Coordinates of C-alpha atoms in Angstrom, one line a residue:
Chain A
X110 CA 19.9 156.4 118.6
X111 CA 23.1 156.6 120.3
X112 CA 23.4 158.1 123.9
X113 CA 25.4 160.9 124.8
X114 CA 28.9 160.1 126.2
X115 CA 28.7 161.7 129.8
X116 CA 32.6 160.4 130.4
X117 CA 35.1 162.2 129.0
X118 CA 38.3 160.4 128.0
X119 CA 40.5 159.8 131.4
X120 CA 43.4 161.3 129.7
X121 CA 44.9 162.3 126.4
X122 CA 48.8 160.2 125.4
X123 CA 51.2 161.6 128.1
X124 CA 53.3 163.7 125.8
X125 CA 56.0 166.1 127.1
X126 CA 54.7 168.7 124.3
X127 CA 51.7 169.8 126.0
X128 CA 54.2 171.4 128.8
X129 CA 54.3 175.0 127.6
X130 CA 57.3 174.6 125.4
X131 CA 60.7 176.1 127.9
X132 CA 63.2 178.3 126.0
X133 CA 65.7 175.8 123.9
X134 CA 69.0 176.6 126.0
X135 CA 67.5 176.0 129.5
X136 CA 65.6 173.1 128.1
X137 CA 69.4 171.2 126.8
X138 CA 70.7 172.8 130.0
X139 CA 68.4 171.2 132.5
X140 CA 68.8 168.1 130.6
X141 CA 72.6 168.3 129.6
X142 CA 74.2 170.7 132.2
X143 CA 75.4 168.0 134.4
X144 CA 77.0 166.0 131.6
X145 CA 78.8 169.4 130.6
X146 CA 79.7 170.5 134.2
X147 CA 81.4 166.9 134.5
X148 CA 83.4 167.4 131.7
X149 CA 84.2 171.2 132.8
X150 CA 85.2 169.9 135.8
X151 CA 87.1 167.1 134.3
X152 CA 89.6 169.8 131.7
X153 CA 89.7 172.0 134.8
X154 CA 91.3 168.9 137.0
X155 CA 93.4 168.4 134.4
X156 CA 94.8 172.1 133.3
X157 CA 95.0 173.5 137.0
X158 CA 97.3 170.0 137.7
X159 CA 94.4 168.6 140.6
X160 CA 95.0 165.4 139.0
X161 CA 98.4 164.6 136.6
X162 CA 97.8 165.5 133.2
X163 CA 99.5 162.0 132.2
X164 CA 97.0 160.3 134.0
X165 CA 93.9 162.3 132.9
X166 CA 94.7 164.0 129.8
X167 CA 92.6 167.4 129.0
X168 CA 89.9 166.6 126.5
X169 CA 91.1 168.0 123.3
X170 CA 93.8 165.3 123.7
X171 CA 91.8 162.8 124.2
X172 CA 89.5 164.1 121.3
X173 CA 92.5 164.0 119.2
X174 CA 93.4 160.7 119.7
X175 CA 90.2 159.9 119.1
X176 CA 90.0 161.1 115.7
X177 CA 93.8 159.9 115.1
X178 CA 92.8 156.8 116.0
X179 CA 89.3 156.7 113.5
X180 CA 91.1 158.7 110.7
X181 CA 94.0 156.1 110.4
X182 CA 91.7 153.2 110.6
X183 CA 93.2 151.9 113.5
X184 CA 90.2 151.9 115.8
X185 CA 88.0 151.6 113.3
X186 CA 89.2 148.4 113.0
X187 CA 88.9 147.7 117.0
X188 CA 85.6 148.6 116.4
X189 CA 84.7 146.0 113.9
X190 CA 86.2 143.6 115.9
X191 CA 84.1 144.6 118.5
X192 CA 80.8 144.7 117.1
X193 CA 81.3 141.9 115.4
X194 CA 81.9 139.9 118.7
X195 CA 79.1 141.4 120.2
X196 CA 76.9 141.4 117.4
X197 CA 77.2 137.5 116.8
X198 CA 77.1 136.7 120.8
X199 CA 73.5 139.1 121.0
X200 CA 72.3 137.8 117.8
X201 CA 72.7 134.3 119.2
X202 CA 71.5 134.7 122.7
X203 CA 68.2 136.8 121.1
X204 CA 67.6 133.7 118.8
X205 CA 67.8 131.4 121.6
X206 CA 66.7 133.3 124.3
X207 CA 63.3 134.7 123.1
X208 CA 62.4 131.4 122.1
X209 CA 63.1 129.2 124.5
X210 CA 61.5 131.9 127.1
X211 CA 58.1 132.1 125.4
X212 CA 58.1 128.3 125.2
X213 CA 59.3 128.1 129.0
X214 CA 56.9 130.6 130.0
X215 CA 54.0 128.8 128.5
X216 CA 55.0 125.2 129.7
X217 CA 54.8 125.2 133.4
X218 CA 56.0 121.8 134.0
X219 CA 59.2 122.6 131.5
X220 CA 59.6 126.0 133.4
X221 CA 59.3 124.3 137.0
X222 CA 62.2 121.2 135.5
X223 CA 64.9 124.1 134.0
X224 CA 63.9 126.9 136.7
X225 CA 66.8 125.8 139.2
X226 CA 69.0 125.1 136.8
X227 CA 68.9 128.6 135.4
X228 CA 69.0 130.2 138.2
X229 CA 72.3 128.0 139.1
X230 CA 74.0 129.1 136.2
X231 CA 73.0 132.8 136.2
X232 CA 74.1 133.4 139.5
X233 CA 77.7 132.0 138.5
X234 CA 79.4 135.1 136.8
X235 CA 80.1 134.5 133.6
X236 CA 83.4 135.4 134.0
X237 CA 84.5 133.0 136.6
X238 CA 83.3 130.5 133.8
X239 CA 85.4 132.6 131.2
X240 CA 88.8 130.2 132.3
X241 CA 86.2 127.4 131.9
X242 CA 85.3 128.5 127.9
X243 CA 88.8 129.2 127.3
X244 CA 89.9 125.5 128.4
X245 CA 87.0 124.1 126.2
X246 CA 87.2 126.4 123.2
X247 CA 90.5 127.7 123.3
X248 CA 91.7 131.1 123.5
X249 CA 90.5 132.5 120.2
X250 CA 86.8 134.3 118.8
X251 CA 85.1 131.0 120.0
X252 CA 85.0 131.1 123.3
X253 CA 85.2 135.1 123.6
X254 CA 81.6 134.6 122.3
X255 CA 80.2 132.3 123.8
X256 CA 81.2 134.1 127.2
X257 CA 79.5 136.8 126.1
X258 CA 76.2 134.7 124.7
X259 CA 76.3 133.1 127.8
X260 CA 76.2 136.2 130.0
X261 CA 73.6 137.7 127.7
X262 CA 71.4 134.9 127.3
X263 CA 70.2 135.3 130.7
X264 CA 68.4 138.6 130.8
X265 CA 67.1 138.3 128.0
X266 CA 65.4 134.9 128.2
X267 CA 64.3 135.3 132.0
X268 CA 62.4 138.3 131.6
X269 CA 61.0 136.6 128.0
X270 CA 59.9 134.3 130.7
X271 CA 58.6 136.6 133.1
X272 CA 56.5 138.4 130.5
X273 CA 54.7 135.2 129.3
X274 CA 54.1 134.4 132.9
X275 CA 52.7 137.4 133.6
X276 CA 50.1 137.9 130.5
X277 CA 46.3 139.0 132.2
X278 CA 44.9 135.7 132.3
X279 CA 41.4 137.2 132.2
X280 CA 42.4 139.0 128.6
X281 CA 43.3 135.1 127.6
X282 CA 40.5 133.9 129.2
X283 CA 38.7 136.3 126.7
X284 CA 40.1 135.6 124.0
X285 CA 39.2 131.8 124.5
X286 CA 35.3 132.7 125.1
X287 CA 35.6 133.8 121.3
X288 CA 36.9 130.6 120.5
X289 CA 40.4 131.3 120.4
X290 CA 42.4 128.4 120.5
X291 CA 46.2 127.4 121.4
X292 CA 48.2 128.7 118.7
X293 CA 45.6 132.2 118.5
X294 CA 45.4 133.2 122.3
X295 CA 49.5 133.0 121.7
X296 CA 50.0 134.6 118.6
X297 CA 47.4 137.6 118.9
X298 CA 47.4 138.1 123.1
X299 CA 50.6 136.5 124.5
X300 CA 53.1 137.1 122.3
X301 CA 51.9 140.5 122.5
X302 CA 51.7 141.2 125.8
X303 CA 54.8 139.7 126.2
X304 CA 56.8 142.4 124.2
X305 CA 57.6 145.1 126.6
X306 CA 59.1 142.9 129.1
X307 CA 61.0 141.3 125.7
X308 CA 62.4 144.7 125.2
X309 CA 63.5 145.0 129.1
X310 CA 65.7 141.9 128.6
X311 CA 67.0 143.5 124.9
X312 CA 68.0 146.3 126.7
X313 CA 69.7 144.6 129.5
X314 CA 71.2 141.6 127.7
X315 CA 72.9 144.5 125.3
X316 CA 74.1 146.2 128.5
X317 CA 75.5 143.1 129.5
X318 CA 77.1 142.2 126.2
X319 CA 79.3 145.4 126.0
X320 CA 80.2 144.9 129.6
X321 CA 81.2 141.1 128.7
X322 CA 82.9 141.9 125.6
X323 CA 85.5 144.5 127.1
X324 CA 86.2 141.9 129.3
X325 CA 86.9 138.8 127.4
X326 CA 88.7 141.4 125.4
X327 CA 91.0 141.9 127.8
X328 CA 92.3 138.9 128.1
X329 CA 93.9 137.4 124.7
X330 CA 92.6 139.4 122.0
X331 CA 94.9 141.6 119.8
X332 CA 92.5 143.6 118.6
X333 CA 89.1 145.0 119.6
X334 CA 88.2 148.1 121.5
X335 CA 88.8 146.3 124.8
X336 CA 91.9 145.0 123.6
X337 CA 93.1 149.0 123.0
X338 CA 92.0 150.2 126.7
X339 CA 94.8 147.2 128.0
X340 CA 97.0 148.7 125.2
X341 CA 96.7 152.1 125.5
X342 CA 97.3 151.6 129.3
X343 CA 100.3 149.6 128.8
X344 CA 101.8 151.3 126.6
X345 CA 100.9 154.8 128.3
X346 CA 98.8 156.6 125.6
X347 CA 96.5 157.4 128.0
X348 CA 94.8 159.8 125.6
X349 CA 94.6 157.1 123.7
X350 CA 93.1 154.6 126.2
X351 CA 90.1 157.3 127.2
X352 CA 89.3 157.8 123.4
X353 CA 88.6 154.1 123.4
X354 CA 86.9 154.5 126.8
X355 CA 84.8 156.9 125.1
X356 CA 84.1 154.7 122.2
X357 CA 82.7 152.4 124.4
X358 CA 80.4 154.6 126.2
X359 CA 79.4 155.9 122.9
X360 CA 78.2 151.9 121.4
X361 CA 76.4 151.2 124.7
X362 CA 74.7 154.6 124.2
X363 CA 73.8 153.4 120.5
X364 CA 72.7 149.9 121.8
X365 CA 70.3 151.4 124.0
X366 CA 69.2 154.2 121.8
X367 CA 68.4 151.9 118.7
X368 CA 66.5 149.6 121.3
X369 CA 64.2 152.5 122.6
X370 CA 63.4 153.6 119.2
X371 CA 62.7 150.1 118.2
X372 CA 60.3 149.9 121.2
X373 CA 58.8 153.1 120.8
X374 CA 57.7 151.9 117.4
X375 CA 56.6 148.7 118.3
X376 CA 55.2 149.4 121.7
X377 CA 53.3 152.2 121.5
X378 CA 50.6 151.3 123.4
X379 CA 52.5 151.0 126.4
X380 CA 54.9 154.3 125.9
X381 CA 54.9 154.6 129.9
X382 CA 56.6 151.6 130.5
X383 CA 59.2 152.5 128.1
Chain B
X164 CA 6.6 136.8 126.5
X165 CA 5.1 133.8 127.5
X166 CA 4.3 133.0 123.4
X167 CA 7.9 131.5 123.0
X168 CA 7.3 129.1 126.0
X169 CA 4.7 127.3 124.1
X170 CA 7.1 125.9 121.4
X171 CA 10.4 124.9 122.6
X172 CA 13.3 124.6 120.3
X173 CA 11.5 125.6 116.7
X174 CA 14.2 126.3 114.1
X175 CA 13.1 130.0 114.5
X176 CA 14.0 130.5 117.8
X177 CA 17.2 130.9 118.8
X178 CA 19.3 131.6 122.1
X179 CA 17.0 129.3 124.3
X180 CA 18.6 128.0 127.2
X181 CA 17.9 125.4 129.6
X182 CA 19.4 124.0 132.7
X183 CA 19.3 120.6 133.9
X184 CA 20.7 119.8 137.4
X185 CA 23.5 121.9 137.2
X186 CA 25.6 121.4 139.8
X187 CA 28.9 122.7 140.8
X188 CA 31.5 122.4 143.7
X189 CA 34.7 124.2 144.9
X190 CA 37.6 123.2 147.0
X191 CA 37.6 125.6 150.3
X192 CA 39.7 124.8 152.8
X193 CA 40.6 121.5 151.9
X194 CA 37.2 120.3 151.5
X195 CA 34.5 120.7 148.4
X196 CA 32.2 123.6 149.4
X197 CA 29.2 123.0 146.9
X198 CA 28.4 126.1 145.0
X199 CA 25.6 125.6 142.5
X200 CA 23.2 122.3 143.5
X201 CA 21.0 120.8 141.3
X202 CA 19.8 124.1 139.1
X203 CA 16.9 123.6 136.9
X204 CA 15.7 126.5 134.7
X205 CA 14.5 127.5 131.8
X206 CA 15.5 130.5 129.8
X207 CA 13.3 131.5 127.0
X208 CA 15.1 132.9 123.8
X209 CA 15.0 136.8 124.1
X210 CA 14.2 136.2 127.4
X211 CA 16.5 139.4 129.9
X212 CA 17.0 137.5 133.0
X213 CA 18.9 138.9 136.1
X214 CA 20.9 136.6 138.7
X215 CA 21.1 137.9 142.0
X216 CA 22.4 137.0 145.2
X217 CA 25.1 137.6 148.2
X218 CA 28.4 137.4 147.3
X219 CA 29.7 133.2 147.0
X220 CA 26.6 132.0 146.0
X221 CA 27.4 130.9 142.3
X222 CA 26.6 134.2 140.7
X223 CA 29.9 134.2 138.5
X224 CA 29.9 130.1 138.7
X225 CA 26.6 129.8 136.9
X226 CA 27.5 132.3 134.2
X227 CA 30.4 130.5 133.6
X228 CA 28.8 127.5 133.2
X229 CA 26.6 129.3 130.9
X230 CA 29.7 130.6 128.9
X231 CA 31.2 127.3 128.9
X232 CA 34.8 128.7 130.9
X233 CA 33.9 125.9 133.2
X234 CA 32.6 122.6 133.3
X235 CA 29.8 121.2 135.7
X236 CA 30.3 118.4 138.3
X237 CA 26.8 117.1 137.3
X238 CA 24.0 118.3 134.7
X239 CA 24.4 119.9 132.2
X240 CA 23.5 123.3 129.8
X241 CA 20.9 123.3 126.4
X242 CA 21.1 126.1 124.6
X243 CA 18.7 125.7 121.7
X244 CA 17.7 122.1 122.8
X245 CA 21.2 120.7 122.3
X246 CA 24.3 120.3 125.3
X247 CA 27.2 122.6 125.1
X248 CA 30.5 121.4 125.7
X249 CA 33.2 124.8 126.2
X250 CA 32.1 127.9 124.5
X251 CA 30.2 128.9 121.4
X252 CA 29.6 130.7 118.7
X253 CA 26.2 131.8 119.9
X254 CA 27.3 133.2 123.4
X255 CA 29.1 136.0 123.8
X256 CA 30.6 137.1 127.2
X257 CA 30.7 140.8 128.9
X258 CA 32.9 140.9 132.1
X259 CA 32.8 143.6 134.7
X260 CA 36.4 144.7 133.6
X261 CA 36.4 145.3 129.6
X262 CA 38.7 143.5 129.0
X263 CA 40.7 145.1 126.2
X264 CA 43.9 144.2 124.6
X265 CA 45.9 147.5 125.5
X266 CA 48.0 147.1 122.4
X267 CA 44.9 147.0 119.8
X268 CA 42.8 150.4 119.2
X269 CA 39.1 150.9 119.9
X270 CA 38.7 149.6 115.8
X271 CA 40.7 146.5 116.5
X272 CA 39.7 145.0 119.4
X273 CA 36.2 145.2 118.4
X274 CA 36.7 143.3 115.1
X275 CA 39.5 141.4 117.4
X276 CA 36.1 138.2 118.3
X277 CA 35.4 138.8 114.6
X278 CA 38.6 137.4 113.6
X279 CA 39.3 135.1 115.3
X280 CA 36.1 133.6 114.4
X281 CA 37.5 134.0 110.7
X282 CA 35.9 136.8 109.8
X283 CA 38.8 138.8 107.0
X284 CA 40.3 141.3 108.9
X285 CA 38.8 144.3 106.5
X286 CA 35.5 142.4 106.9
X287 CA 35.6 142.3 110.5
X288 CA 36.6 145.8 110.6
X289 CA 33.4 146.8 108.3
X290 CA 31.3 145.1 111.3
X291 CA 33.5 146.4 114.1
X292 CA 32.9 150.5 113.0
X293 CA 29.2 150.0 112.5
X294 CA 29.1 148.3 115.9
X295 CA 31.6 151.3 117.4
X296 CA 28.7 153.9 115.6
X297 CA 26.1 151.8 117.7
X298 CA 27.8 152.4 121.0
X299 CA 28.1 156.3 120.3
X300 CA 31.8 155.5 119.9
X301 CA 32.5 156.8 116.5
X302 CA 35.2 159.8 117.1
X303 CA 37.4 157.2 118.9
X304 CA 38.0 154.2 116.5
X305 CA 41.7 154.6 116.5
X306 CA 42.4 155.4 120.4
X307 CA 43.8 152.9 122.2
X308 CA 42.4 151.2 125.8
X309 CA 44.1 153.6 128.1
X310 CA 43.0 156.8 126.7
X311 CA 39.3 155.7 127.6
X312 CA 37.7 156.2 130.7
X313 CA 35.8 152.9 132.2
X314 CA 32.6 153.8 131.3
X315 CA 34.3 154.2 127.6
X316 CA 35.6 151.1 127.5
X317 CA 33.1 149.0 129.0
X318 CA 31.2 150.2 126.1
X319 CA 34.3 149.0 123.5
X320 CA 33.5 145.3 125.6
X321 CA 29.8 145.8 124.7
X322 CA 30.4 146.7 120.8
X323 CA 33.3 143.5 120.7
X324 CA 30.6 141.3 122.2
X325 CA 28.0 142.5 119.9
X326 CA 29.9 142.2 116.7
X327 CA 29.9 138.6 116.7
X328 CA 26.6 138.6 116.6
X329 CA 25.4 135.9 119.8
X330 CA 21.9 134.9 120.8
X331 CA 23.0 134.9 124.0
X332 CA 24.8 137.5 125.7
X333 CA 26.2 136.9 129.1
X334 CA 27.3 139.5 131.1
X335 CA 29.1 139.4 134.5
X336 CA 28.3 142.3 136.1
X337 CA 29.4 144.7 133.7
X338 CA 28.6 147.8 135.1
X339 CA 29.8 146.6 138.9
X340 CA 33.0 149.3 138.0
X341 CA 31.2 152.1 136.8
X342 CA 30.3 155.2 138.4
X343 CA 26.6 156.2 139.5
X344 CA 26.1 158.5 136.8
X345 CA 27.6 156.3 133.9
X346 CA 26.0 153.4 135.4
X347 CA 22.6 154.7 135.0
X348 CA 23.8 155.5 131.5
X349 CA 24.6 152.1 130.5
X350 CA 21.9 150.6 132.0
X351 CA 20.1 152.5 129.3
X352 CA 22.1 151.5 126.6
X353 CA 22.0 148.0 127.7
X354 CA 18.4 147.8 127.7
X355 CA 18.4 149.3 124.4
X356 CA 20.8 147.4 122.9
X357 CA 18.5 144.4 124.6
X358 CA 15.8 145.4 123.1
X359 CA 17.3 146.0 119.3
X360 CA 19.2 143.4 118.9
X361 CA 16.9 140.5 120.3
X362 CA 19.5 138.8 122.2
X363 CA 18.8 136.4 125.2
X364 CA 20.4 138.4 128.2
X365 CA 21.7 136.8 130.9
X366 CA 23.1 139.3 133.5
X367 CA 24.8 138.8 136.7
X368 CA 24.6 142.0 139.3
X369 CA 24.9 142.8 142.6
X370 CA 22.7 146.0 142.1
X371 CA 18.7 145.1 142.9
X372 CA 17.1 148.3 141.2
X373 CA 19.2 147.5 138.1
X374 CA 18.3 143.3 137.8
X375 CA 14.7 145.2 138.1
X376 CA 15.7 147.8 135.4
X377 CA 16.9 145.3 133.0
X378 CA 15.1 142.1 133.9
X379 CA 12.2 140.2 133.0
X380 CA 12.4 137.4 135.7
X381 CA 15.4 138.0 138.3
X382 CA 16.5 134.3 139.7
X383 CA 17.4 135.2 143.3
X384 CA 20.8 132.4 144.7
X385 CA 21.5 131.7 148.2
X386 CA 24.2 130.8 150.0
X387 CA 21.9 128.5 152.8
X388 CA 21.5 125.7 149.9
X389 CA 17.8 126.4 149.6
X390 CA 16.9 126.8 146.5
X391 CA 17.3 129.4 144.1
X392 CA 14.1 131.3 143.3
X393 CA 12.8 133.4 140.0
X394 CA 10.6 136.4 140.5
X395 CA 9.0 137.8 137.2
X396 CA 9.2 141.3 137.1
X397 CA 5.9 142.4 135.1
X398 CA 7.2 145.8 134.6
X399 CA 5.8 148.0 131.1
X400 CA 9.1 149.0 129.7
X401 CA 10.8 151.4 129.3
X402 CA 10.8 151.1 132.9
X403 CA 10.6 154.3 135.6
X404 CA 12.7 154.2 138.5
X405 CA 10.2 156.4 140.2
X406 CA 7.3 154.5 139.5
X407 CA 5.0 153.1 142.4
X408 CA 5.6 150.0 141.2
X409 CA 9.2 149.8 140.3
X410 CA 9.7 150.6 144.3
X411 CA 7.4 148.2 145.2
X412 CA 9.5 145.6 142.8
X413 CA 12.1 146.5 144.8
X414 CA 11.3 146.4 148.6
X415 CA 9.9 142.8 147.7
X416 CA 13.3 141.8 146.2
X417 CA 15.1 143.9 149.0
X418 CA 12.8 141.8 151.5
X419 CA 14.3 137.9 149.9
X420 CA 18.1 139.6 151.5
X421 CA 16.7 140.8 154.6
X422 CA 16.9 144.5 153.7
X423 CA 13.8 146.0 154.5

């Protein structure tokens, strides 16, 4: 009845398990070992006196303030104050963002009116504009999150855009010979399609929103984990300041790592561009 | 064949379709370059025809006329004695890529035409496996688009156009992308699956031996603006490549291009 299949399958999922599995040490070394030479190199600099040991503590200090820091509730607080900041500002320019871009990036005529005007106000850095929100707003949480929405709203929402725009038109253009109409070709083939790009912007616009918060944190805040780098540094606990330096690295290496995993599952399909 | 002819537009027969001064024009250059003039044909329900022709003469145009993805400058298209206006129900399109959505497996975007002509989804995906089973793609229901090779796949297009059920199946060159051997395959397969399922075929190619293959008339276009002319191909099927007058078929069709 059926014919035999003469074409195999092009090629299995790329997985990294079908490499014959390398021993575990050189395996976290060849993926780790530069991390760990840095940081070699970095106690070494310090011990040896290459660089002042006031101005680039050894680790264990700095690992010590870190936990003082988390154990007496002091940073943990910093940390709330953080997230918090960031959380509302991403939370906002997602909600906005995704959207507007998939409406933008369906409507050409709305797209071709606002184009310029986006791309006016996301070339002006968002932190020239910070003095600008801090007039409006005043120098409190409002306008420390609103410079942060406003610097991550623009990742996300242009490459929301981008991936709309760029959706196979001959895959909607199948859809429609079944009869799809309006509201289906967007809900089961655009919106779709549209999700690794989504996940691009996610992953930039949370980039951006750490980078945005230490900033406005800087500047007016008396708590947040911004807020303690300026302290630290003022008041010369430098171990102090590179635990919150730390910190930081540490919640934009969460950010991204919840985002991945969140694409992973959703994307599957398209694992390659992940 | 030629029983059907005798009584146009019965209840019984279905998938009939008709064309009546079809005529179609693009903009080239800043000025309308006329594609399709005046067409006038009749296609009788079951009916495998084969539209061939060099490349810019309305090939693709006329199919999507057919499929309703355009609209004519004049005339217009009957299927089943009535005018269509966009697409249908009853047609079903195959394109020379497959097609697929890369996020839906082999299962899903079968029953995907299904749905979203309202078929339940656990309905649709009844109809979608026993459809994937009649393309001799049983073992990969839940792989996705990219882990297919294109002969795979253009079968997955096949089974999603199939599951809905048409009269008519259009297909745009479908096996234009396919190597030799999996061409010669499919060309199988599509001539089975002709034969089974009793659909009017409609096929656009740019491969002679194959619109001879497949065909029972083969309407030949030009590019000159003569018009377009249909040569039965009276052919016992299953048809043999090798046979005296399978060639024959061919140098005469050869001969219309100019290929001798």
């Amino acid at each position: 009845m059926t014919l035999e299949i003469l074409d195999s399958p092009r090629r299995r999922p790329a997985s990294r398990r079908v490499l014959p599995p390398a021993p575990p040490l050189r395996a976290f070394l060849s993926r780790y070992g530069l991390v760990i030479g840095f940081l070699l190199l970095w106690e070494a600099a310090s011990r040896l006196g290459w660089v002042s040991a006031a101005v680039l503590p050894p680790l264990e200090q700095v690992a010590a303030a870190l936990w003082d820091g988390l154990a007496s509730g002091a940073l943990v607080d910093d940390i709330a104050a953080s997230l918090q900041r960031a959380g509302i500002a991403f939370a906002a320019a997602v909600g906005l963002g995704i959207p507007l871009g998939l409406l933008m990036g369906q409507l050409g005529p709305v797209e071709r009116a606002l184009d310029p005007l986006l791309q006016l106000f996301r070339q002006t850095s968002a932190l020239a504009l910070y003095p600008v929100f801090i007039l409006l707003l005043g120098l409190g949480e409002t306008s420390k999150v609103f410079v942060i929405f406003w610097a991550t709203l623009f990742p996300i929402l242009l490459a929301t855009i981008g991936g709309v725009k760029e959706v196979d038109r001959k895959l909607i253009e199948m859809a429609q010979s079944y009869g799809a109409g309006q509201l289906q070709v967007f809900r089961r083939v655009v919106l779709p399609a549209s999700v690794p790009s989504i996940f691009v912007g996610l992953r930039l616009s949370a980039t951006t929103a750490l980078l945005l918060l230490i900033a406005a944190e800087m500047i007016g805040a008396n708590k947040g984990i911004g807020f303690q780098v300026m302290n630290a540094q003022y008041n010369f606990q430098i171990p102090l300041m590179f635990a919150a330096i730390f910190l930081l690295a540490g919640l934009g290496l969460a950010a991204n790592g919840l985002l991945v995993w969140l694409q992973r599952r959703l994307c599957r399909w398209s694992l390659d561009q992940a | 064949m030629t029983r059907e002819a005798t009584i146009p537009a019965a209840p019984t027969v279905r998938g009939e379709v008709a064309l009546r001064g079809l005529s179609k024009s693009f903009p080239l250059q800043g000025r309308l370059r006329p594609v399709l003039r005046d067409i006038d044909l009749e296609i009788r329900a079951g009916e495998a025809l084969a539209i061939v022709g060099p490349s810019g003469c309305g090939k693709t145009t006329l199919l999507r006329l057919l499929a309703g993805l355009d609209t004519p400058d004049r005339g217009e298209v009957l299927i089943d004695a009535r005018p269509i206006s966009g697409v249908g129900t009853e047609r079903a399109v195959i394109y020379q890529e497959p097609r697929l959505l890369p996020w839906l497996t082999v299962l899903d975007n079968v029953a995907f035409g299904l749905e979203l002509r309202g078929v339940s989804h656990a309905e649709a995906r009844a109809r979608a496996r026993r459809q994937i089973e009649l393309v001799g793609l049983g073992a990969f229901e839940a792989a996705y688009p990219r882990q297919l090779s294109g002969g795979m796949a253009q079968r997955v297009g096949i089974a999603r156009a199939l599951a809905v059920q048409p009269e008519i199946l259009l297909l745009d060159e479908p096996l234009g992308a396919l190597d030799a051997m999996t061409k010669l395959t499919m060309q199988e397969e599509l001539a089975r699956i002709w034969r089974e399922q009793k659909v009017t075929m409609i096929l656009v190619t740019h491969d002679l031996e194959e619109a001879i293959f497949l065909a029972d008339r083969v309407l030949v276009l030009s590019t000159d603006g003569s018009a377009p002319t249909t040569i039965p191909v009276d052919l016992p099927r299953p048809r043999d490549r090798n046979a005296p007058e399978f060639v024959a078929m061919r140098r005469t069709l050869m001969g219309k291009f100019g290929l001798h």
